[in-house]
PDB file of C-alpha atoms and ligand atoms in Angstrom:
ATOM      1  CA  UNK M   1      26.094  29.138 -24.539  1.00  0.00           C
ATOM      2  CA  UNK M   2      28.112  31.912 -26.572  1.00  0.00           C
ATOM      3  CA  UNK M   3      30.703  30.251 -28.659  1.00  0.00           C
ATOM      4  CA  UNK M   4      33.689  31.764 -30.925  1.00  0.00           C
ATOM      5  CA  UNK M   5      33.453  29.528 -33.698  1.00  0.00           C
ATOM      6  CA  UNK M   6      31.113  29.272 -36.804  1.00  0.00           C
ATOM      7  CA  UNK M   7      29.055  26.070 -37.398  1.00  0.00           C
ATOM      8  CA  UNK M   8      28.152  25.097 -40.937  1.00  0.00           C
ATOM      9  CA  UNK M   9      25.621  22.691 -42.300  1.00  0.00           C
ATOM     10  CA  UNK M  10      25.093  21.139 -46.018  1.00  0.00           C
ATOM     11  CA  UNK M  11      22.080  19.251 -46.292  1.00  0.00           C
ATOM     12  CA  UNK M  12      19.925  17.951 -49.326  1.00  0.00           C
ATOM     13  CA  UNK M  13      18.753  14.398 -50.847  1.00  0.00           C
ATOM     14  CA  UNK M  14      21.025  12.010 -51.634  1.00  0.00           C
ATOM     15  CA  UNK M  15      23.521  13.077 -54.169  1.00  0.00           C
ATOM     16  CA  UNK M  16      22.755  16.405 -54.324  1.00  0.00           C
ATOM     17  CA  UNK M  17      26.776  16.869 -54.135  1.00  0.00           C
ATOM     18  CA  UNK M  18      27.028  17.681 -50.289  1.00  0.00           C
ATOM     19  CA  UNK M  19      30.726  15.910 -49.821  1.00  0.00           C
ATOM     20  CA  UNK M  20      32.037  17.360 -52.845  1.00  0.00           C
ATOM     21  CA  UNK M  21      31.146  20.772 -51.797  1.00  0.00           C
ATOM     22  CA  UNK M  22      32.492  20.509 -48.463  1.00  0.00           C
ATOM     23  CA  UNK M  23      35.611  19.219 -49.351  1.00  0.00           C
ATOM     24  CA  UNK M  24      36.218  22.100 -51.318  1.00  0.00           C
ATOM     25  CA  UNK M  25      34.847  24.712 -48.736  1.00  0.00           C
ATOM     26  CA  UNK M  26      37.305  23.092 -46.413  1.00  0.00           C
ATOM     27  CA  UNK M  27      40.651  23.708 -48.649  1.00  0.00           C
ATOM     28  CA  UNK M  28      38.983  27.950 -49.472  1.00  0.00           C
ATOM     29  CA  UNK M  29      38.922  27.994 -45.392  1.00  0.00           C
ATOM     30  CA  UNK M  30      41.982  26.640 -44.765  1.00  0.00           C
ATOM     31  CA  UNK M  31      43.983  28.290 -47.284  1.00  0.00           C
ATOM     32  CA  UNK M  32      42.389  31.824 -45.365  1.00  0.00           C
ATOM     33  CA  UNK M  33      43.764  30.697 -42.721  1.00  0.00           C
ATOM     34  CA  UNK M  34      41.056  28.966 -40.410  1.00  0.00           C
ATOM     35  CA  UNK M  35      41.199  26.124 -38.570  1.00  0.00           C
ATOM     36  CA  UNK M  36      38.835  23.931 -39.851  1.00  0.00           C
ATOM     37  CA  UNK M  37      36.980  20.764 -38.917  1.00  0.00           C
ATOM     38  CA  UNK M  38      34.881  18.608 -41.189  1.00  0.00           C
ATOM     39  CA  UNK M  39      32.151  15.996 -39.743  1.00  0.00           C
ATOM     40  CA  UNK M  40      28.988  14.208 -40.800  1.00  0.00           C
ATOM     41  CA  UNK M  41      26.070  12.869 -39.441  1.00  0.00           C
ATOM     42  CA  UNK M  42      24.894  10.619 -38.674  1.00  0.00           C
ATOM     43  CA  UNK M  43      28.149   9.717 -36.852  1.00  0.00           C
ATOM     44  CA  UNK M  44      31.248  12.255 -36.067  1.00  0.00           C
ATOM     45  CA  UNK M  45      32.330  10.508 -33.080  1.00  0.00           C
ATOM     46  CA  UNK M  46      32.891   6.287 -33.022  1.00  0.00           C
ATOM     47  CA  UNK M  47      29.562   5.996 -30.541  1.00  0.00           C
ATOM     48  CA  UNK M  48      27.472   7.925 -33.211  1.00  0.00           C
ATOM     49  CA  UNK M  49      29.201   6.051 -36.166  1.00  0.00           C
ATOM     50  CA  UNK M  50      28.118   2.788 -34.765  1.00  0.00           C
ATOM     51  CA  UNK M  51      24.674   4.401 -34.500  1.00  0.00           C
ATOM     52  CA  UNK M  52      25.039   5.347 -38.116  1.00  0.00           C
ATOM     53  CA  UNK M  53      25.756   1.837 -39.231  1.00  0.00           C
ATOM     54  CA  UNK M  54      22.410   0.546 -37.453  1.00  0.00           C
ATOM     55  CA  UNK M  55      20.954   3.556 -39.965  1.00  0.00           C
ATOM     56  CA  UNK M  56      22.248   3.611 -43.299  1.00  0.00           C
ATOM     57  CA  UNK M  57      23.405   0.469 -44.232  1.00  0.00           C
ATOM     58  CA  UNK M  58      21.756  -1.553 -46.634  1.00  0.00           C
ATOM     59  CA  UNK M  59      20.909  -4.437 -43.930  1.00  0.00           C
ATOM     60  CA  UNK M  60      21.187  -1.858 -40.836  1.00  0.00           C
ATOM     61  CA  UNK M  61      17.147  -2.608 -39.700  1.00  0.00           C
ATOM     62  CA  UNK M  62      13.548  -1.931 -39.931  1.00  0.00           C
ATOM     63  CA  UNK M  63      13.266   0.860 -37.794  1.00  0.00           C
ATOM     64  CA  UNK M  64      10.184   2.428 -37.029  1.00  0.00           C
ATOM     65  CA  UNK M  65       9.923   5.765 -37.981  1.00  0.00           C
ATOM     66  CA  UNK M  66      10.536   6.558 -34.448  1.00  0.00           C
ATOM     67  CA  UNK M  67      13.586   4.421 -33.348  1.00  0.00           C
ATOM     68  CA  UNK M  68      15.321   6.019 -36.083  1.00  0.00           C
ATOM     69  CA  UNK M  69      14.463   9.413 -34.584  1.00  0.00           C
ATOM     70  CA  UNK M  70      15.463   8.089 -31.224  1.00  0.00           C
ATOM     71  CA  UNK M  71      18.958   7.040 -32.502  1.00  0.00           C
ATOM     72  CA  UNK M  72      19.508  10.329 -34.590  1.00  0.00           C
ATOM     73  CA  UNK M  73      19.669  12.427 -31.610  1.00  0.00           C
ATOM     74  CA  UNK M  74      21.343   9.639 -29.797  1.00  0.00           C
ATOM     75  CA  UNK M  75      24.227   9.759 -31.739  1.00  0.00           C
ATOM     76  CA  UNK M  76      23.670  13.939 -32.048  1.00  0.00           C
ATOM     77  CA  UNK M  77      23.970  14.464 -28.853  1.00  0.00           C
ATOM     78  CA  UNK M  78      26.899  12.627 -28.268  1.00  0.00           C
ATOM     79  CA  UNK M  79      28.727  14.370 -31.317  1.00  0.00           C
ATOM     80  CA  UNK M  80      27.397  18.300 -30.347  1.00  0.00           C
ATOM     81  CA  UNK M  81      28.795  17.272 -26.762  1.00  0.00           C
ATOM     82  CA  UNK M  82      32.721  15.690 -27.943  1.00  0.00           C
ATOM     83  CA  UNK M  83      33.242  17.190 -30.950  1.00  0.00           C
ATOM     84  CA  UNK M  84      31.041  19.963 -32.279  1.00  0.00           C
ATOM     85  CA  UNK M  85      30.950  21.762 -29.396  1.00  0.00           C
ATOM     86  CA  UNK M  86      34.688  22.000 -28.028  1.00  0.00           C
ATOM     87  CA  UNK M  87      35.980  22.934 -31.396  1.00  0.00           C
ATOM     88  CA  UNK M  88      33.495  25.584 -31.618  1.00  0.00           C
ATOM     89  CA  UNK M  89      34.844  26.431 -28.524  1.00  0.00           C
ATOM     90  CA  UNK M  90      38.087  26.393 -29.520  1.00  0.00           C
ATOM     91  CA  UNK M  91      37.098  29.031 -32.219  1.00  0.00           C
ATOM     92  CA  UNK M  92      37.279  26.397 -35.006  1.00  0.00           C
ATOM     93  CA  UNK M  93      34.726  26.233 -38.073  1.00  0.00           C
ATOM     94  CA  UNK M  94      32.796  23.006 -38.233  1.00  0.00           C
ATOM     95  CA  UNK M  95      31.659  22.206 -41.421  1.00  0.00           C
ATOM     96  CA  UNK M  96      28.689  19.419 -40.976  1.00  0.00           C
ATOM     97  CA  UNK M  97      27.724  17.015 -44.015  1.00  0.00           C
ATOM     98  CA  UNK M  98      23.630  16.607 -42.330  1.00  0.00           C
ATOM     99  CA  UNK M  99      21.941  17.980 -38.794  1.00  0.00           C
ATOM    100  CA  UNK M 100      18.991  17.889 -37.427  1.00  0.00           C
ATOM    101  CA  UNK M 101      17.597  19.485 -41.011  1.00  0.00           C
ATOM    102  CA  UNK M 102      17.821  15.715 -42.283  1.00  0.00           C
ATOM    103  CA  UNK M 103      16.044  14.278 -39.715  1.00  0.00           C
ATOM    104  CA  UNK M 104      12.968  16.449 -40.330  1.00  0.00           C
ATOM    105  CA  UNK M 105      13.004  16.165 -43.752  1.00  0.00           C
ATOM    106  CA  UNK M 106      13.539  12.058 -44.076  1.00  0.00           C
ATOM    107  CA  UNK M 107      11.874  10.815 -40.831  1.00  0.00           C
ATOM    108  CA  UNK M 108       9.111  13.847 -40.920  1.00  0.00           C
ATOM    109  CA  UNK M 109       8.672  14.515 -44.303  1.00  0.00           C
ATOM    110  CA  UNK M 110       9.562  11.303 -45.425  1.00  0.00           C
ATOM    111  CA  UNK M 111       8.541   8.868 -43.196  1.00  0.00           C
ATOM    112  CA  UNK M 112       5.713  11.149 -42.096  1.00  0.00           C
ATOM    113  CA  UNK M 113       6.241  10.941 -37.967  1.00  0.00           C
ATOM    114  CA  UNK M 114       4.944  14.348 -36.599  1.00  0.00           C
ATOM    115  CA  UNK M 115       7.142  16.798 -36.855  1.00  0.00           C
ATOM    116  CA  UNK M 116       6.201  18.819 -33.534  1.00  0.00           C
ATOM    117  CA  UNK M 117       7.113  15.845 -32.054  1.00  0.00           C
ATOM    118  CA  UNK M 118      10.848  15.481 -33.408  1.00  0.00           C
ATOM    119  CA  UNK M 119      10.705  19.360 -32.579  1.00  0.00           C
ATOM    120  CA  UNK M 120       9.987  18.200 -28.853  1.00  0.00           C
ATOM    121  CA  UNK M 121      12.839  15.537 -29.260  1.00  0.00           C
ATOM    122  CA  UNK M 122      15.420  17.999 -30.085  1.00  0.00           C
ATOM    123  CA  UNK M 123      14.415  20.552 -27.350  1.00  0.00           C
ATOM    124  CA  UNK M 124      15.279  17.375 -24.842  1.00  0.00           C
ATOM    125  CA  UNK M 125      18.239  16.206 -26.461  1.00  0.00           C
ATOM    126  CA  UNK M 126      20.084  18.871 -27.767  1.00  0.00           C
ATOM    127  CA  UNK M 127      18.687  21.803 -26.511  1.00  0.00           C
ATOM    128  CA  UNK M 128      17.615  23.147 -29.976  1.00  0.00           C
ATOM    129  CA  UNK M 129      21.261  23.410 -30.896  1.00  0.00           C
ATOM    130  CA  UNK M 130      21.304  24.652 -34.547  1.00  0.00           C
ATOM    131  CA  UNK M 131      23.755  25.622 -36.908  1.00  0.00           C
ATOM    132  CA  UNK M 132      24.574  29.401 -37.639  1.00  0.00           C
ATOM    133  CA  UNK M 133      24.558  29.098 -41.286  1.00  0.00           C
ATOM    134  CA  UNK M 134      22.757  26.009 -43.420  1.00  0.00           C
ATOM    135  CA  UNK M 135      23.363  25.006 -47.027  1.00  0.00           C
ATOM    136  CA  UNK M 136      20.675  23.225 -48.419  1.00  0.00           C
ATOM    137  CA  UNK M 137      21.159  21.591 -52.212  1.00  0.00           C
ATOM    138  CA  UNK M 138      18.698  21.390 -54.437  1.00  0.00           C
ATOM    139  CA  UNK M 139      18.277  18.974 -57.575  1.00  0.00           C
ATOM    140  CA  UNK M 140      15.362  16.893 -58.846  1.00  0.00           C
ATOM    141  CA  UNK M 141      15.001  13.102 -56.558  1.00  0.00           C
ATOM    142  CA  UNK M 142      16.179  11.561 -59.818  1.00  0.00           C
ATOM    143  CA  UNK M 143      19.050  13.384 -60.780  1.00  0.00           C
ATOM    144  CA  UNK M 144      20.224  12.950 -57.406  1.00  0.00           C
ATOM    145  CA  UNK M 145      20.186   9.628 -56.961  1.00  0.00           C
ATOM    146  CA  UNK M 146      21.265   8.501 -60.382  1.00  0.00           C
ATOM    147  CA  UNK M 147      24.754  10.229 -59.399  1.00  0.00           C
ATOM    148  CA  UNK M 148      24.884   8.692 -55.597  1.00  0.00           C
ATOM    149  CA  UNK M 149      24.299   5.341 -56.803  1.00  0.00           C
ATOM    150  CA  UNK M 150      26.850   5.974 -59.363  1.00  0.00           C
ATOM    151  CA  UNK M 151      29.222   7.139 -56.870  1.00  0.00           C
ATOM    152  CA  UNK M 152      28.253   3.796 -54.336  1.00  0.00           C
ATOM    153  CA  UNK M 153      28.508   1.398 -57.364  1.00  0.00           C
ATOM    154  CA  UNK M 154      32.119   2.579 -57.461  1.00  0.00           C
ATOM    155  CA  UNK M 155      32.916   2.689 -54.032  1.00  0.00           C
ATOM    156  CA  UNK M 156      31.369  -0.972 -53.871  1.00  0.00           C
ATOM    157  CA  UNK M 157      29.380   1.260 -50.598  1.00  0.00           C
ATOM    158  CA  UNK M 158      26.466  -0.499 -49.250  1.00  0.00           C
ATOM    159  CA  UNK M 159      25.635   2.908 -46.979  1.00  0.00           C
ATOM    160  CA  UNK M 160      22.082   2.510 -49.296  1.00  0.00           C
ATOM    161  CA  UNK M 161      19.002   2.065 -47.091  1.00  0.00           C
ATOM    162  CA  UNK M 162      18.176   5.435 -47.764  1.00  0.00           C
ATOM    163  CA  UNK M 163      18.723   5.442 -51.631  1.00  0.00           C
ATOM    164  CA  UNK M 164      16.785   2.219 -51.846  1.00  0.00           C
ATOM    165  CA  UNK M 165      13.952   3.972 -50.829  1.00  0.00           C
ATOM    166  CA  UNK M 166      11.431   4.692 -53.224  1.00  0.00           C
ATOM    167  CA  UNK M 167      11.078   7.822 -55.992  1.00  0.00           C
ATOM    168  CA  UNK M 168       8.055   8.951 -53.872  1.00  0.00           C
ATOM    169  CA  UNK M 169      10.169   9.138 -50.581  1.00  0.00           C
ATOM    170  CA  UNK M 170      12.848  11.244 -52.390  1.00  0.00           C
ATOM    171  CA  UNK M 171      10.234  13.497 -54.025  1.00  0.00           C
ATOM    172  CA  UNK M 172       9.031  14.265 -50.213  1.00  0.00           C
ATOM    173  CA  UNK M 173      12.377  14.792 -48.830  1.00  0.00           C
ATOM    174  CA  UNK M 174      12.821  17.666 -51.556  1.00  0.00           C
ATOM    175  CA  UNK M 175       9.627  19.272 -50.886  1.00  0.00           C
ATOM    176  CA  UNK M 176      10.306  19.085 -46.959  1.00  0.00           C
ATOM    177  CA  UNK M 177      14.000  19.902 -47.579  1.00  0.00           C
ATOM    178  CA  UNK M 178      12.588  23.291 -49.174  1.00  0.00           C
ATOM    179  CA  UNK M 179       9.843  23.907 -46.650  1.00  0.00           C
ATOM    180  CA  UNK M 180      12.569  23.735 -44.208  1.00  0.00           C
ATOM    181  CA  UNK M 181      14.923  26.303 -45.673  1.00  0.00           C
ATOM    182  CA  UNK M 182      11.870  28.548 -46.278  1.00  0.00           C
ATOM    183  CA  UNK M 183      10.722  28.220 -42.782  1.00  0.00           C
ATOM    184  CA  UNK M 184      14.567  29.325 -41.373  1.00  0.00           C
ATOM    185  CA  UNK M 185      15.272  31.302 -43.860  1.00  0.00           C
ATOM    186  CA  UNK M 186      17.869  33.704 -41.833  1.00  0.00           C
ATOM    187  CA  UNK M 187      20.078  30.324 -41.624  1.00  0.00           C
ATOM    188  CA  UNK M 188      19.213  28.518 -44.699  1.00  0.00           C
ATOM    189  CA  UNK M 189      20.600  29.078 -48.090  1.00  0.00           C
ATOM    190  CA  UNK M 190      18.585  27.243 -51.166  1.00  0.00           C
ATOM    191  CA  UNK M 191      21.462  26.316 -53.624  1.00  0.00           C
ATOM    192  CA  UNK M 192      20.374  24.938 -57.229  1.00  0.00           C
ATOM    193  CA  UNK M 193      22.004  21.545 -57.206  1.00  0.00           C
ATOM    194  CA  UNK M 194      21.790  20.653 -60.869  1.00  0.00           C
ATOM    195  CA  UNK M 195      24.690  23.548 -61.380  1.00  0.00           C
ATOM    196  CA  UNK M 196      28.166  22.695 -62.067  1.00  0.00           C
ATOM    197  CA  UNK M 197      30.525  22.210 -58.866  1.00  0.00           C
ATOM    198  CA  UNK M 198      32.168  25.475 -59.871  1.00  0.00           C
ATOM    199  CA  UNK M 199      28.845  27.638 -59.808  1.00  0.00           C
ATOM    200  CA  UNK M 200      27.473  25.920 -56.837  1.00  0.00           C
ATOM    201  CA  UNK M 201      31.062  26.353 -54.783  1.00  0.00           C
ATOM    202  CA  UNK M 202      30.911  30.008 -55.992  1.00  0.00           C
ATOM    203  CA  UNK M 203      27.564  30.692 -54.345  1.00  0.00           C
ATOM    204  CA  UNK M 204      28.739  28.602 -51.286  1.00  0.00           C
ATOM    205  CA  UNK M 205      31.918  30.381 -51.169  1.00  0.00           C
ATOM    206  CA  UNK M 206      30.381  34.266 -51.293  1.00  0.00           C
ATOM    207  CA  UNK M 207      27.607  33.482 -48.891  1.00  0.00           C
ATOM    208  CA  UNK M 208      30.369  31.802 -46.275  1.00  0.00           C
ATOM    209  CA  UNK M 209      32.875  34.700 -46.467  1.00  0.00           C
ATOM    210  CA  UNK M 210      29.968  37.154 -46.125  1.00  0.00           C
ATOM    211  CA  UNK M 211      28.823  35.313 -43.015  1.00  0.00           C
ATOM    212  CA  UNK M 212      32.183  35.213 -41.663  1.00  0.00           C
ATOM    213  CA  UNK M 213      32.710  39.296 -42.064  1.00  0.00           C
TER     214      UNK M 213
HETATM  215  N1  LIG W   1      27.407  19.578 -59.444  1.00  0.00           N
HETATM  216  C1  LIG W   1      27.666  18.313 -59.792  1.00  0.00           C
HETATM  217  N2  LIG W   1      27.507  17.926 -61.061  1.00  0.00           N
HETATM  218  C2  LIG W   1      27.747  16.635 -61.422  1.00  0.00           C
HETATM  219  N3  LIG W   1      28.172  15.672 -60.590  1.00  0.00           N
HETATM  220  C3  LIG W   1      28.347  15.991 -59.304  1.00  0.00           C
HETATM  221  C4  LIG W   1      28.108  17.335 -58.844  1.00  0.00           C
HETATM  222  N4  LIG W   1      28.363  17.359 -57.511  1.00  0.00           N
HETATM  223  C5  LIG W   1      28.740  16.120 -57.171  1.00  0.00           C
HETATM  224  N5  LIG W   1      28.749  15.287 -58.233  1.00  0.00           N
HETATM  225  C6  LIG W   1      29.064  13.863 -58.252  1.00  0.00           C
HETATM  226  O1  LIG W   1      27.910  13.163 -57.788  1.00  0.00           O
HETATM  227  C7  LIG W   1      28.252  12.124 -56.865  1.00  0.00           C
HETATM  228  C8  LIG W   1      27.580  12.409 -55.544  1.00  0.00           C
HETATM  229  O2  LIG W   1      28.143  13.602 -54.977  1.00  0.00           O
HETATM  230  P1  LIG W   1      28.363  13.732 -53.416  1.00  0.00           P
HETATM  231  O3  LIG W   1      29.131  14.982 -53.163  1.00  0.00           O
HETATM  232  O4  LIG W   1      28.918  12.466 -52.880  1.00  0.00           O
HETATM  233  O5  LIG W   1      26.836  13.926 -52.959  1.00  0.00           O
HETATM  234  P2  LIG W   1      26.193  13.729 -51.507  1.00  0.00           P
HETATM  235  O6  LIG W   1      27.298  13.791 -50.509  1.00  0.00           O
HETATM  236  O7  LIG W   1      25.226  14.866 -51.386  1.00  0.00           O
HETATM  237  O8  LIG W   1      25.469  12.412 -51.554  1.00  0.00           O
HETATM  238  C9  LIG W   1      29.774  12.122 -56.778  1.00  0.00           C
HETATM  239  O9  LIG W   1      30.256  11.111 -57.616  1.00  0.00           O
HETATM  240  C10 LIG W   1      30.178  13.510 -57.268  1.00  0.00           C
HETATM  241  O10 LIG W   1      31.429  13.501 -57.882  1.00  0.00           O
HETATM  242 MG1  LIG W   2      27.873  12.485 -49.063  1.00  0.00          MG
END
């Protein structure tokens, strides 16, 4: 289906400084003038939020590898269909904090469920619906996490099964996170995480605008 908007994607581990940098690719596209949405998955819409409690809290379950793939596009499919898609219609940027990037880099990467398999799932569900233009972070497992659970401590956030993971699990969501971008690399963008937020927004910010014309 042709649409007239431009969907974005940020993706990395945990910490890697996703919400900052939309945040602050939201205010550059506003101030040019573009309507603008911002989002996050899992969740977007209040079905897919309750989904995302079931997932990322601390005492959300002990999903199988393949209930949690189940859910993800549960909850994607209902966000592409009430939000995502109608504002794209609309001509609106959509700037997405995790897709369907996420879920094959934690549940196959990291959880190791076959990854033609989730492949399969999203042809199903979604239709293969991808973003036009993917930013994926990059910093070392460690350095990563040692600034999200800095950042939960302080919001007293217990949105931690992930981070509570072990270092092994983070080490193979980098590697798959990278395998990923290098795999799709006419929509994925490798960004070092480990920058400043000013040098990392400045390659975010040039790549957008170029993408956008
Ligand atoms: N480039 C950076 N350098 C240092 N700290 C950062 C950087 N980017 C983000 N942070 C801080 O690290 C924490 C996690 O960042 P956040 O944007 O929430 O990451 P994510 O959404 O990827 O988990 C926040 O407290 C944020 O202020
Ligand atoms: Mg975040």
């Amino acid at each position: 289906m042709p649409n007239k908007g431009v969907f974005i994607s940020l993706e990395g581990g945990e910490g890697s400084g996703k919400t900052t940098q939309i945040t602050k690719l939201r205010e550059m596209l506003l101030l040019l003038g573009h309507d603008v949405i911002i989002t996050r998955e899992p969740g977007g819409v209040p079905e897919a939020e309750s989904i995302r409690n079931l997932l990322v809290q601390r005492d959300g379950g002990q999903w199988s590898a393949m209930s949690e793939v189940l859910l993800l596009f549960a909850a994607r499919s209902m966000h592409i269909e009430k939000l995502i898609l109608p504002a794209l219609d609309a001509g609106k940027i959509v700037i997405c904090d995790r897709f369907t990037d996420s879920t094959i880099a934690y549940q196959g990467y990291g959880r190791g469920l076959n990854i033609n398999k989730i492949r399969e799932i999203e042809r199903l569900s979604i239709d293969d619906f991808t973003p036009d233009l993917t930013f994926i972070l990059d910093i070392d497992a460690r350095a990563g996490l040692a600034r999200s659970n800095a950042r939960l401590m302080a919001e007293n956030n217990t949105e931690d099964r992930f981070e509570r993971m072990d270092m092994d699990f983070h080490e193979k969501l980098r590697k798959g996170f990278l395998e990923i971008a290098r795999n799709n690399d006419a929509r994925c963008h490798i960004i070092n995480a480990a920058q400043s937020i000013d040098e990392i927004f400045s390659e975010i910010k040039n790549i957008t605008l170029a993408k956008l014309g």
